[in-house]
């Protein structure tokens, strides 16, 4: 399920993103006082965190707040604008600075870890396509943080921009596998260990010559260490760590190249 942000009324969405989050309730007949944009967004995030984007609706948010869906429309025009607000507010959770005592690389590693944690804490973020940015303060905060950390490399900002995109894509791609591993266990009711156990036994029975047919793949088996962490989640984390390290190695090589011959 892919959700495209930025699909609601442009002016209303931007006003909600950048303006005051508390809206004065009506004084006459209408919704009960006490609601706010902030409360609605917080409830929506709670639902998405616990049940995924498929469970999100104006009705489900209203029920969580003890109100009707209609009561929410005074504050948020609809679900499309609500997704913008949820996405932007959640991005705002990223820390704004990272220790740089050891130089730009430790700061970049800390930033990558923080992005990983943010997306694993709110896996529904991965369902919101970045193809239509919301252009809110949270999104600008993430861009500013990424750029400021990597600008410390001394590379031209135009090149840093592409490094930022590459780092963000490495994190997003790896963490998606980890998030889906958790989601699969929750939605199917079958643990990853049980799923793999049943199928690996059948594979050995039905394809006894598998190691001979795929020798390089077969060599991976003995290298997998036992762990309490689910296999796919562990592989995703290791892929993330390796991908970030390799990317930063490339950045260091670019810095040396840019400095010219010594």
Coordinates of C-alpha atoms in Angstrom, one line a residue:
X1 CA 0.0 0.0 0.0
X2 CA 1.6 3.3 -1.2
X3 CA 0.1 6.6 0.0
X4 CA 1.0 9.8 -1.8
X5 CA 1.2 12.8 0.5
X6 CA 0.4 16.3 -0.7
X7 CA -2.9 15.3 -2.3
X8 CA -5.3 17.5 -0.3
X9 CA -6.1 21.1 -0.7
X10 CA -2.8 22.8 -1.2
X11 CA -3.5 26.0 0.7
X12 CA -5.3 24.3 3.6
X13 CA -2.6 21.7 4.0
X14 CA 0.2 24.3 4.0
X15 CA -1.7 26.5 6.5
X16 CA -2.1 23.5 8.8
X17 CA 1.6 22.5 8.4
X18 CA 3.0 25.9 9.1
X19 CA 0.3 27.7 11.1
X20 CA -0.9 27.3 14.7
X21 CA -1.8 23.7 15.5
X22 CA -4.7 24.6 17.9
X23 CA -7.9 25.8 16.3
X24 CA -10.6 27.5 18.4
X25 CA -13.7 25.3 18.6
X26 CA -17.1 26.6 17.5
X27 CA -19.1 28.5 20.1
X28 CA -22.5 27.4 18.8
X29 CA -23.9 24.0 17.9
X30 CA -21.3 21.6 16.6
X31 CA -18.3 19.6 17.9
X32 CA -17.5 19.5 21.5
X33 CA -14.7 21.8 22.7
X34 CA -11.3 20.4 23.5
X35 CA -10.2 19.0 20.2
X36 CA -7.2 20.4 18.4
X37 CA -5.3 19.6 15.3
X38 CA -2.4 18.4 17.5
X39 CA -4.7 15.9 19.3
X40 CA -6.1 14.6 16.1
X41 CA -2.7 14.1 14.5
X42 CA -1.4 12.4 17.7
X43 CA -4.3 10.0 17.7
X44 CA -3.8 9.2 14.0
X45 CA -0.1 8.5 14.5
X46 CA -1.0 6.1 17.4
X47 CA -3.4 4.2 15.1
X48 CA -0.9 4.0 12.3
X49 CA 1.9 2.9 14.6
X50 CA -0.3 0.1 16.1
X51 CA -2.3 -1.1 13.1
X52 CA -0.8 0.4 10.0
X53 CA -2.1 2.8 7.4
X54 CA -4.9 0.5 6.3
X55 CA -6.6 1.1 9.7
X56 CA -6.4 4.9 9.4
X57 CA -9.6 6.8 8.7
X58 CA -11.3 9.9 10.0
X59 CA -13.8 7.5 11.7
X60 CA -11.1 5.5 13.5
X61 CA -9.4 8.7 14.7
X62 CA -12.7 10.1 15.9
X63 CA -13.4 6.9 17.8
X64 CA -10.1 7.0 19.5
X65 CA -10.8 10.5 20.6
X66 CA -14.4 9.7 21.7
X67 CA -15.8 11.9 18.9
X68 CA -17.5 11.4 15.6
X69 CA -15.7 11.7 12.3
X70 CA -17.7 14.7 11.5
X71 CA -16.4 16.5 14.6
X72 CA -12.8 16.3 13.2
X73 CA -13.6 18.1 9.9
X74 CA -13.7 21.4 11.8
X75 CA -10.0 21.0 12.4
X76 CA -8.7 18.9 9.5
X77 CA -10.4 18.9 6.1
X78 CA -9.9 15.2 5.5
X79 CA -7.7 12.1 5.5
X80 CA -5.3 13.4 2.8
X81 CA -4.5 16.5 4.8
X82 CA -4.2 14.4 7.9
X83 CA -1.6 12.1 6.3
X84 CA 0.5 15.2 5.5
X85 CA 0.3 16.4 9.1
X86 CA 1.2 12.9 10.5
X87 CA 4.1 12.4 8.2
X88 CA 5.6 15.9 8.8
X89 CA 5.1 15.7 12.6
X90 CA 6.8 12.3 12.8
X91 CA 9.8 13.5 10.7
X92 CA 10.2 16.3 13.2
X93 CA 11.2 13.6 15.8
X94 CA 14.6 13.3 14.2
X95 CA 17.2 14.9 16.5
X96 CA 18.5 18.2 15.1
X97 CA 22.2 17.6 15.9
X98 CA 24.7 14.9 16.3
X99 CA 28.1 14.9 18.2
X100 CA 30.8 15.9 15.8
X101 CA 33.8 15.7 18.1
X102 CA 35.2 12.8 16.1
X103 CA 34.5 14.5 12.7
X104 CA 31.8 14.2 10.2
X105 CA 31.8 10.4 9.8
X106 CA 30.7 9.5 13.4
X107 CA 28.0 12.2 13.1
X108 CA 26.8 10.7 9.8
X109 CA 26.7 7.3 11.4
X110 CA 24.7 8.6 14.3
X111 CA 22.3 10.3 11.9
X112 CA 21.8 7.1 9.9
X113 CA 21.1 5.2 13.1
X114 CA 18.5 7.8 14.1
X115 CA 16.8 7.6 10.8
X116 CA 16.7 3.8 11.1
X117 CA 15.2 4.0 14.6
X118 CA 12.6 6.6 13.4
X119 CA 11.3 4.5 10.6
X120 CA 11.3 1.3 12.6
X121 CA 9.4 3.1 15.4
X122 CA 6.9 4.4 12.8
X123 CA 6.9 1.8 10.0
X124 CA 3.9 3.4 8.2
X125 CA 6.3 6.2 7.1
X126 CA 7.6 3.7 4.6
X127 CA 4.2 3.6 3.0
X128 CA 4.2 7.3 2.4
X129 CA 5.8 8.0 -1.0
X130 CA 8.4 10.8 -1.1
X131 CA 7.4 11.4 -4.7
X132 CA 5.1 14.2 -3.4
X133 CA 6.9 16.0 -0.5
X134 CA 4.6 17.7 2.0
X135 CA 6.9 20.7 2.3
X136 CA 6.3 21.1 6.0
X137 CA 8.6 22.1 8.9
X138 CA 9.4 18.5 9.8
X139 CA 10.4 17.6 6.2
X140 CA 12.6 20.7 6.0
X141 CA 14.1 19.8 9.4
X142 CA 15.2 16.4 8.1
X143 CA 16.7 18.0 5.0
X144 CA 18.5 20.7 7.0
X145 CA 19.9 18.1 9.5
X146 CA 21.1 15.8 6.7
X147 CA 22.7 18.6 4.8
X148 CA 24.4 20.2 7.8
X149 CA 25.9 16.9 9.0
X150 CA 27.2 16.0 5.5
X151 CA 28.2 19.5 4.6
X152 CA 31.0 19.0 7.2
X153 CA 32.7 16.8 4.7
X154 CA 33.8 19.9 2.8
X155 CA 32.4 18.7 -0.5
X156 CA 30.5 21.1 -2.6
X157 CA 26.9 21.4 -1.4
X158 CA 25.6 20.3 -4.8
X159 CA 27.4 16.9 -4.3
X160 CA 26.4 16.7 -0.7
X161 CA 22.8 16.9 -1.9
X162 CA 23.2 13.6 -3.8
X163 CA 25.0 12.0 -0.8
X164 CA 22.0 12.9 1.3
X165 CA 19.6 11.2 -1.1
X166 CA 21.8 8.1 -1.3
X167 CA 22.0 7.9 2.5
X168 CA 18.3 8.3 2.9
X169 CA 17.6 5.6 0.3
X170 CA 20.0 3.2 1.9
X171 CA 18.2 3.6 5.3
X172 CA 14.7 3.5 3.8
X173 CA 15.4 0.4 1.7
X174 CA 17.0 -1.6 4.5
X175 CA 14.6 -0.6 7.3
X176 CA 11.6 -1.6 5.0
X177 CA 12.8 -5.2 5.1
X178 CA 13.0 -5.1 8.9
X179 CA 9.6 -3.5 9.2
X180 CA 8.0 -6.0 6.9
X181 CA 9.5 -8.9 8.8
X182 CA 7.7 -7.7 11.9
X183 CA 4.5 -7.0 10.0
X184 CA 4.5 -10.5 8.5
X185 CA 4.8 -12.2 11.9
X186 CA 2.0 -10.0 13.3
X187 CA -0.4 -10.4 10.4
X188 CA 0.1 -14.0 9.6
X189 CA 0.3 -15.2 13.2
X190 CA 3.4 -17.3 12.2
X191 CA 6.8 -16.5 13.5
X192 CA 9.7 -16.1 11.1
X193 CA 11.5 -19.1 12.8
X194 CA 8.4 -21.4 12.3
X195 CA 8.0 -20.2 8.7
X196 CA 11.6 -20.8 7.8
X197 CA 11.7 -24.1 9.7
X198 CA 8.8 -25.6 7.8
X199 CA 10.0 -24.6 4.3
X200 CA 13.7 -25.2 4.8
X201 CA 12.9 -28.8 5.7
X202 CA 10.8 -29.3 2.6
X203 CA 13.4 -27.7 0.5
X204 CA 16.0 -30.2 1.7
X205 CA 13.6 -33.0 1.0
X206 CA 12.4 -31.9 -2.4
X207 CA 15.6 -30.4 -3.8
X208 CA 18.4 -32.5 -2.4
X209 CA 20.9 -31.2 -5.0
X210 CA 20.2 -27.6 -4.2
X211 CA 23.8 -26.9 -2.9
X212 CA 25.2 -28.3 -6.2
X213 CA 22.9 -26.3 -8.3
X214 CA 23.4 -23.0 -6.4
X215 CA 26.9 -23.4 -4.8
X216 CA 27.5 -19.8 -4.0
X217 CA 24.1 -19.4 -2.3
X218 CA 24.7 -22.6 -0.4
X219 CA 28.0 -21.2 1.1
X220 CA 26.0 -18.5 2.8
X221 CA 24.2 -21.0 5.1
X222 CA 27.1 -21.8 7.4
X223 CA 28.1 -18.2 7.7
X224 CA 24.7 -17.2 9.4
X225 CA 25.2 -16.9 13.1
X226 CA 22.6 -18.1 15.6
X227 CA 20.7 -15.2 17.1
X228 CA 17.5 -14.4 19.0
X229 CA 16.9 -11.6 16.5
X230 CA 14.6 -12.7 13.6
X231 CA 16.7 -13.6 10.6
X232 CA 15.3 -11.2 8.1
X233 CA 15.3 -8.3 10.6
X234 CA 19.0 -9.1 11.4
X235 CA 19.9 -9.3 7.8
X236 CA 18.2 -6.0 7.1
X237 CA 20.1 -4.3 10.0
X238 CA 23.4 -5.8 8.8
X239 CA 22.7 -4.7 5.2
X240 CA 21.9 -1.2 6.5
X241 CA 25.2 -1.0 8.5
X242 CA 27.2 -2.3 5.6
X243 CA 25.5 0.0 3.1
X244 CA 26.1 3.1 5.2
X245 CA 29.7 2.2 5.8
X246 CA 30.3 1.6 2.1
X247 CA 28.6 4.8 1.2
X248 CA 30.7 6.8 3.7
X249 CA 33.8 5.1 2.4
X250 CA 32.9 6.5 -1.0
X251 CA 32.4 9.9 0.5
X252 CA 35.9 9.8 2.1
X253 CA 37.4 8.7 -1.3
X254 CA 35.6 11.7 -2.9
X255 CA 37.0 14.0 -0.3
X256 CA 40.6 12.8 -1.0
X257 CA 40.0 13.1 -4.7
X258 CA 38.6 16.6 -4.4
X259 CA 41.7 17.7 -2.3
X260 CA 43.9 16.9 -5.3
X261 CA 47.4 15.2 -5.4
X262 CA 49.6 15.5 -2.4

